[in-house]
Amino acid sequence: METSLSSGIEGGQDPKVDDDGHPKRTGTLITTTAHIITAVIGSGVLSLAWATAQLGWIAGPATLLAFALISCYAASLLADCYRSPDGKRNQTYMEVVRAHLGGHNVKICGIAQFSNLIGTTIGYTITTSLSLMAIEKSNCYHKNGHDANCRQKNMSFTILYGMAQVFLSQIPNFHELAFLSIFAALMSFTYSSIALGLSIDRIARRGCAKTSLTGRPIGPNFSTTEKMWNIFAALGDIGFAYIFSNVLVEIQDTVKASPRENKVMKQATLCGICISSIFYMLCGVLGYAAFGNDAPSNILTTFGFYDPFWLIDFANACIVVHLLGAYQVFAQPVFAFVEKRCENRWPDSRFINGKSFKISANKTWNVSMFKLTWRTAYVALTTIVAMLFPFFNDFVGLLGAISYWPLTIYLPFQMYIKRTNIRRLSFTWIWLTVLCVACLLLSILAAAGSIRGLIKAVRRFEPFQAES
């Protein structure tokens, strides 16, 4: 049936429209890979040296490799479920779940996906303001000396980032993000490469730091309990560094129909995960070798603000640019969900559906005051929350821990089992079930670690007072 649908697409009467009546998709392997890399490689890559230090030389690289394989495998299963069994396209993750499973699974998907998407945009707002603060602090020390009082607060930088996102949020939809994603992906490679280069330079000048096969050793200032909690947090950091299933369907919906979308998506996923994993492995391993058991939670902040201060400034600027694009990758599905529901409910409203203006013979510009108002309000809200709760990254970690299992593991596995009619207690069914349970246990442990971090953060909570 899907083959006949593909033929219909190619032989359709209107070359500007796909089989579902939407404008022709133009996504390619390159743009899809760029979207995936932008979604996967975040500033969290800079914390992988710390995660490796908690696990050691054996468990650290092994965990990185294991999660790369699991993420790639689960994403390939989800890619096969993009179209309904009857060949119909599904534009969102919730539509895919509704087409294959239905019932309460759709609600589980919606709650997990949108809480994670909204939490991630807030987390990116906080992270960007911290990078901007680091640049300002570095320049202050360089200008006024090492003993100068250069502490900075995040409010003005958060507002600046929010203003930039108000402008970028007017990009019509996910299909128009290709250039921004490619540029953001290049930025992620740049700051990751700088961190790698500085680690290599540190190893060349000072030699390898003190490391261990089992990670940071237990001692007078590091109890067994602390070691356990750090391992939980490290597993969570590594596992959730590969999350992009919450936007996978939306990314796949940008791919043109020929060749098949699932084929392109699988190739893009393999490329994106392989490229991301190489950087992850290098950052984790070389960062651990450079700093040893005392590896920092962010490699760039530990190289100092003085030498070479300009390179650290440039790396933090790359983080800012990358997160400008990454914010949109995670925000666009939220925009589309709200706007589609409103358009369906009030189809005749000019405020919601906008007014079209002809720019040229082949191009029109649709102006919607609702989109302008709603998207601006969303950015303003995430900006305010980012300023109000400077510890929100701990909460985002908790949201990631909770949403990882249903979005990345459970739902793709269940949809694939139903779609391919896998027999209960067959080898494939047992294998998927065992992997599903193992990932659930990991999510529970990581959630426990995030809750502990959240409790500690709340104790020193001061709204609008994040400093660096």
XYZ file of C-alpha atoms in Angstrom:
468
model
C 0.000 0.000 0.000
C 2.840 2.389 0.896
C 4.471 1.687 -2.491
C 1.331 2.687 -4.341
C 1.082 5.826 -2.237
C 4.647 6.719 -3.162
C 3.799 6.330 -6.843
C 0.788 8.567 -6.329
C 2.972 11.220 -4.800
C 5.365 11.156 -7.702
C 2.558 11.237 -10.256
C 0.306 13.698 -8.497
C -1.415 16.413 -10.451
C -0.045 19.309 -8.397
C 3.777 19.177 -8.123
C 3.711 21.764 -5.322
C 1.584 19.621 -2.989
C 2.256 16.293 -1.259
C -0.227 13.430 -0.959
C -1.677 14.874 2.262
C -2.430 18.283 0.764
C 0.455 20.059 2.485
C 3.136 22.011 0.598
C 5.778 19.799 -0.975
C 8.403 18.638 1.533
C 11.945 19.487 0.488
C 14.032 17.980 3.295
C 17.134 15.996 2.338
C 19.656 13.761 4.070
C 21.839 16.801 4.791
C 19.115 18.989 6.295
C 17.691 16.076 8.313
C 21.124 15.193 9.686
C 21.654 18.849 10.607
C 18.337 18.915 12.506
C 19.330 15.761 14.411
C 22.805 17.024 15.301
C 21.344 20.360 16.426
C 18.855 18.513 18.647
C 21.344 15.937 19.995
C 24.563 17.872 20.546
C 23.818 20.468 23.171
C 26.046 22.253 25.638
C 25.694 19.090 27.753
C 28.567 17.642 25.733
C 30.843 19.772 27.906
C 29.788 17.813 31.011
C 30.698 14.394 29.612
C 34.216 14.559 31.068
C 32.613 14.823 34.516
C 30.286 11.924 33.721
C 33.205 9.785 32.551
C 35.109 10.654 35.737
C 32.275 9.226 37.842
C 32.164 5.962 35.874
C 35.829 5.401 35.031
C 37.693 4.133 31.987
C 35.629 0.963 31.582
C 32.039 1.947 32.333
C 32.324 5.492 30.942
C 33.115 4.751 27.253
C 30.980 1.580 27.413
C 27.958 3.594 28.550
C 28.486 6.176 25.814
C 28.620 3.435 23.192
C 25.637 1.549 24.623
C 23.368 4.601 24.595
C 24.452 5.502 21.075
C 23.385 2.049 19.880
C 20.110 2.116 21.841
C 19.212 5.593 20.574
C 19.980 4.701 16.964
C 17.991 1.465 17.183
C 14.951 3.049 18.845
C 14.981 5.963 16.378
C 14.995 3.552 13.418
C 11.908 1.804 14.831
C 10.126 5.126 15.293
C 11.065 6.189 11.754
C 9.263 3.129 10.385
C 6.104 4.239 12.187
C 5.974 7.735 10.651
C 3.267 6.656 8.227
C 0.119 4.943 9.452
C -0.481 1.308 8.454
C -2.681 2.637 5.623
C 0.146 4.848 4.321
C -1.155 8.167 5.689
C 1.420 10.713 6.857
C 1.535 11.765 10.515
C 2.956 15.199 11.209
C 3.511 14.861 14.962
C 4.562 12.242 17.483
C 1.065 12.243 19.009
C -0.507 11.541 15.620
C 1.867 8.590 15.146
C 0.911 7.158 18.544
C -2.807 7.725 17.853
C -2.533 5.893 14.523
C -0.759 2.850 15.962
C -1.767 2.539 19.627
C -4.492 5.035 20.497
C -6.109 5.281 23.931
C -4.174 6.463 26.975
C -0.873 6.148 25.103
C -1.688 9.345 23.211
C -2.058 11.278 26.481
C 1.147 9.782 27.866
C 2.951 10.841 24.694
C 1.555 14.372 24.774
C 2.368 14.995 28.443
C 5.880 13.553 28.161
C 6.715 15.239 24.868
C 5.490 18.755 25.564
C 6.760 18.905 29.142
C 10.169 17.934 27.797
C 10.018 20.399 24.895
C 8.942 23.318 27.079
C 11.449 22.405 29.793
C 14.251 22.187 27.246
C 13.538 25.658 25.850
C 13.674 27.079 29.368
C 16.878 25.162 30.077
C 18.448 26.517 26.882
C 17.519 30.044 27.938
C 19.335 29.562 31.244
C 22.356 27.927 29.619
C 22.698 30.725 27.063
C 22.572 33.426 29.722
C 25.329 31.604 31.635
C 27.514 31.529 28.516
C 26.943 35.250 27.963
C 27.814 35.870 31.625
C 31.022 33.865 31.162
C 32.037 36.059 28.216
C 31.390 39.248 30.190
C 33.249 37.887 33.203
C 36.244 36.843 31.090
C 36.518 40.271 29.494
C 36.206 41.936 32.906
C 39.097 39.929 34.353
C 41.224 40.534 31.278
C 40.614 44.281 31.475
C 40.733 44.871 35.251
C 43.026 42.121 36.509
C 42.650 38.840 38.358
C 41.581 40.437 41.624
C 38.712 42.485 40.178
C 35.140 41.912 41.317
C 33.609 40.550 38.124
C 30.551 38.688 39.377
C 27.638 38.939 36.979
C 23.887 38.416 37.242
C 21.936 36.696 34.517
C 18.843 38.903 34.171
C 20.007 41.231 31.388
C 21.557 38.381 29.396
C 18.395 36.291 29.695
C 16.287 39.195 28.426
C 18.690 39.702 25.503
C 18.380 36.041 24.521
C 14.592 36.210 24.839
C 14.465 39.211 22.496
C 16.463 37.283 19.896
C 14.077 34.328 20.199
C 11.039 36.566 19.697
C 12.446 37.391 16.280
C 13.494 33.810 15.399
C 10.153 32.412 16.564
C 8.447 34.120 13.641
C 10.038 31.515 11.329
C 6.830 29.965 9.944
C 7.438 26.285 10.718
C 9.898 23.431 11.076
C 10.314 23.213 7.294
C 11.982 26.630 7.226
C 14.619 25.820 9.855
C 17.110 24.044 7.568
C 19.622 26.908 7.285
C 19.410 27.736 10.986
C 19.936 24.080 11.954
C 22.947 23.664 9.661
C 24.537 26.800 11.097
C 23.736 25.731 14.665
C 25.221 22.271 14.023
C 28.448 23.902 12.807
C 28.575 25.944 16.006
C 28.190 22.796 18.134
C 31.137 21.237 16.299
C 33.159 24.403 16.839
C 32.831 24.720 20.612
C 33.185 20.951 21.059
C 36.388 21.078 18.995
C 37.710 23.949 21.103
C 37.087 21.938 24.273
C 38.876 18.975 22.692
C 41.804 21.129 21.575
C 42.225 22.661 25.022
C 42.090 19.195 26.611
C 44.764 17.895 24.251
C 46.908 20.960 24.944
C 46.553 20.422 28.701
C 47.565 16.763 28.355
C 50.564 17.716 26.182
C 51.774 20.309 28.700
C 50.988 18.558 31.987
C 50.541 14.919 31.072
C 47.501 12.808 31.934
C 45.854 13.594 35.252
C 45.148 10.981 37.927
C 42.424 8.655 36.691
C 40.977 5.271 37.599
C 39.310 2.254 35.969
C 36.291 2.670 38.251
C 36.094 6.470 38.322
C 36.481 8.906 41.180
C 37.627 6.904 44.229
C 35.883 6.930 47.583
C 37.815 8.881 50.195
C 37.582 11.155 53.254
C 35.812 13.890 51.263
C 33.828 11.587 48.991
C 31.556 9.025 50.609
C 30.046 5.862 49.158
C 26.648 7.551 49.091
C 27.999 10.515 47.133
C 29.646 8.124 44.708
C 26.330 6.322 44.161
C 24.400 9.549 43.520
C 27.097 10.803 41.151
C 26.955 7.556 39.180
C 23.178 7.929 38.852
C 23.607 11.512 37.636
C 26.372 10.479 35.220
C 24.219 7.737 33.701
C 21.425 10.255 33.290
C 23.747 12.826 31.675
C 25.008 10.313 29.134
C 21.674 8.657 28.431
C 19.740 11.857 27.984
C 22.509 13.434 25.893
C 21.174 11.346 23.013
C 17.503 12.330 23.332
C 15.915 13.663 20.163
C 12.892 11.379 19.844
C 10.661 14.216 21.085
C 11.238 15.994 17.760
C 12.045 13.005 15.520
C 8.622 12.780 13.868
C 8.527 16.538 13.290
C 11.989 16.306 11.690
C 10.918 13.373 9.520
C 7.869 15.319 8.377
C 10.207 17.756 6.587
C 11.662 15.008 4.346
C 10.531 14.783 0.743
C 8.719 11.601 -0.274
C 11.300 10.242 -2.725
C 13.315 8.360 -1.594
C 11.132 7.008 1.190
C 11.074 9.183 4.317
C 11.917 6.326 6.689
C 14.951 5.374 4.587
C 16.293 8.945 4.637
C 15.500 9.266 8.339
C 17.384 6.075 9.201
C 20.412 7.228 7.227
C 20.272 10.665 8.838
C 19.888 9.136 12.295
C 22.891 6.884 11.729
C 24.984 9.811 10.476
C 23.828 12.136 13.249
C 24.336 9.616 16.051
C 27.746 8.515 14.704
C 28.994 12.094 14.395
C 27.589 13.011 17.816
C 29.056 9.876 19.412
C 32.539 10.616 18.080
C 32.438 14.054 19.669
C 30.905 12.667 22.843
C 33.543 9.978 23.159
C 36.416 12.364 22.479
C 35.089 15.011 24.888
C 34.456 12.445 27.613
C 37.700 10.497 27.252
C 40.116 13.355 26.552
C 38.439 15.579 29.130
C 38.814 12.848 31.741
C 42.461 12.324 30.755
C 43.111 16.058 31.036
C 41.387 16.694 34.380
C 41.260 13.246 35.973
C 38.951 12.375 38.829
C 38.367 16.087 39.503
C 36.930 16.752 36.039
C 34.562 19.754 36.081
C 30.885 19.787 35.168
C 31.758 22.168 32.301
C 35.164 21.835 30.657
C 35.240 25.340 29.214
C 34.732 27.110 32.539
C 37.729 25.337 34.115
C 40.354 26.425 31.609
C 40.238 29.823 33.258
C 39.234 33.293 32.159
C 42.749 34.490 31.341
C 44.657 32.143 29.075
C 43.515 31.980 26.331
C 40.579 34.193 27.264
C 39.677 35.040 23.650
C 39.316 31.374 22.726
C 37.030 30.702 25.700
C 34.986 33.749 24.702
C 34.672 32.426 21.164
C 33.622 28.973 22.404
C 30.912 30.455 24.619
C 29.733 32.610 21.719
C 29.410 29.440 19.632
C 27.283 27.902 22.408
C 25.016 30.951 22.307
C 24.578 30.747 18.526
C 23.994 26.985 18.665
C 21.312 27.314 21.325
C 19.594 30.063 19.340
C 18.898 27.422 16.699
C 18.349 24.527 19.107
C 15.649 26.514 20.936
C 13.673 26.726 17.700
C 14.069 23.000 16.960
C 12.335 22.261 20.276
C 9.894 25.201 20.249
C 8.452 24.770 16.752
C 6.494 21.573 17.640
C 4.914 23.460 20.565
C 3.986 26.363 18.278
C 2.540 24.029 15.653
C 0.463 22.057 18.179
C -1.275 25.112 19.627
C -1.746 26.837 16.271
C -3.212 23.770 14.572
C -5.755 23.239 17.348
C -6.805 26.884 17.247
C -7.079 26.892 13.443
C -9.276 23.790 13.533
C -11.519 25.239 16.229
C -11.905 28.697 14.672
C -11.386 28.149 10.926
C -13.038 31.431 9.929
C -11.123 33.712 12.295
C -8.851 36.130 10.451
C -7.021 36.856 13.714
C -5.998 33.181 13.975
C -5.667 32.148 10.340
C -4.152 35.369 9.091
C -4.303 37.202 5.820
C -2.263 36.394 2.705
C -0.360 39.048 0.746
C 1.058 38.396 -2.707
C 4.767 39.173 -2.808
C 5.513 37.884 -6.306
C 3.904 35.752 -8.984
C 4.811 32.526 -7.202
C 5.052 33.562 -3.558
C 2.618 34.790 -0.926
C 3.188 35.982 2.627
C 0.694 34.940 5.285
C 0.399 37.319 8.242
C -1.266 35.995 11.398
C -1.598 38.232 14.425
C -2.359 35.161 16.516
C 0.979 33.552 15.656
C 2.817 36.784 16.370
C 1.065 37.209 19.724
C 1.171 33.574 20.842
C 4.798 32.945 19.926
C 5.941 36.180 21.514
C 3.997 35.319 24.672
C 5.572 31.840 24.780
C 9.110 33.215 24.490
C 8.340 35.845 27.134
C 7.012 33.184 29.508
C 10.038 30.892 29.105
C 12.324 33.890 29.599
C 10.567 34.926 32.812
C 10.679 31.373 34.195
C 14.389 31.162 33.336
C 15.042 34.355 35.330
C 12.746 33.409 38.194
C 14.155 29.901 38.761
C 17.910 29.851 38.170
C 18.030 26.208 39.289
C 15.568 25.169 36.583
C 18.206 23.016 34.851
C 17.799 20.510 37.679
C 14.073 20.421 36.986
C 14.729 20.007 33.259
C 16.943 17.043 34.140
C 14.015 15.550 36.038
C 11.679 16.127 33.083
C 14.242 14.489 30.823
C 14.512 11.495 33.127
C 10.748 11.092 33.247
C 10.141 11.576 29.512
C 13.138 9.580 28.225
C 11.613 6.150 28.740
C 8.130 6.685 27.253
C 9.285 8.774 24.276
C 12.547 7.077 23.333
C 11.924 3.484 24.376
C 8.408 2.398 25.354
C 6.249 4.009 22.644
C 8.552 3.241 19.660
C 8.912 -0.377 20.830
C 5.176 -0.865 21.346
C 4.275 0.712 18.006
C 6.830 -1.412 16.181
C 5.580 -4.595 17.877
C 2.002 -3.838 16.867
C 2.857 -2.641 13.362
C 4.917 -5.751 12.506
C 2.681 -8.191 14.437
C 5.567 -9.568 16.530
C 4.406 -12.644 18.419
C 4.386 -12.523 22.198
C 7.317 -14.438 23.779
C 9.162 -14.597 20.450
C 12.891 -13.770 20.487
C 12.325 -10.231 19.171
C 9.510 -9.604 21.678
C 11.668 -10.814 24.595
C 14.648 -8.745 23.429
C 12.594 -5.562 23.141
C 10.932 -6.168 26.507
C 14.244 -6.757 28.315
C 15.739 -3.616 26.796
C 12.591 -1.662 27.669
C 12.714 -2.745 31.332
C 16.454 -2.006 31.588
C 15.956 1.529 30.265
C 13.033 2.040 32.648
C 15.286 1.187 35.612
C 17.883 3.637 34.319
C 15.265 6.376 34.038
C 14.144 5.756 37.616
C 17.717 5.990 38.913
C 18.401 9.153 36.906
C 15.127 10.692 38.116
C 16.159 9.973 41.704
C 19.472 11.718 41.094
C 17.696 14.708 39.545
C 15.285 14.976 42.488
C 18.224 15.017 44.884
C 19.886 17.781 42.843
C 16.622 19.721 42.744
C 16.231 19.543 46.526
C 19.782 20.826 47.015
C 19.161 23.649 44.514
C 15.917 24.738 46.192
C 17.726 25.158 49.509
C 19.873 27.936 48.032
C 17.067 29.311 45.862
C 17.077 33.066 45.144
C 14.790 34.190 42.299
C 16.332 36.513 39.698
C 19.721 36.140 41.390
C 21.716 33.618 39.316
C 25.366 34.718 39.432
C 28.621 33.639 37.873
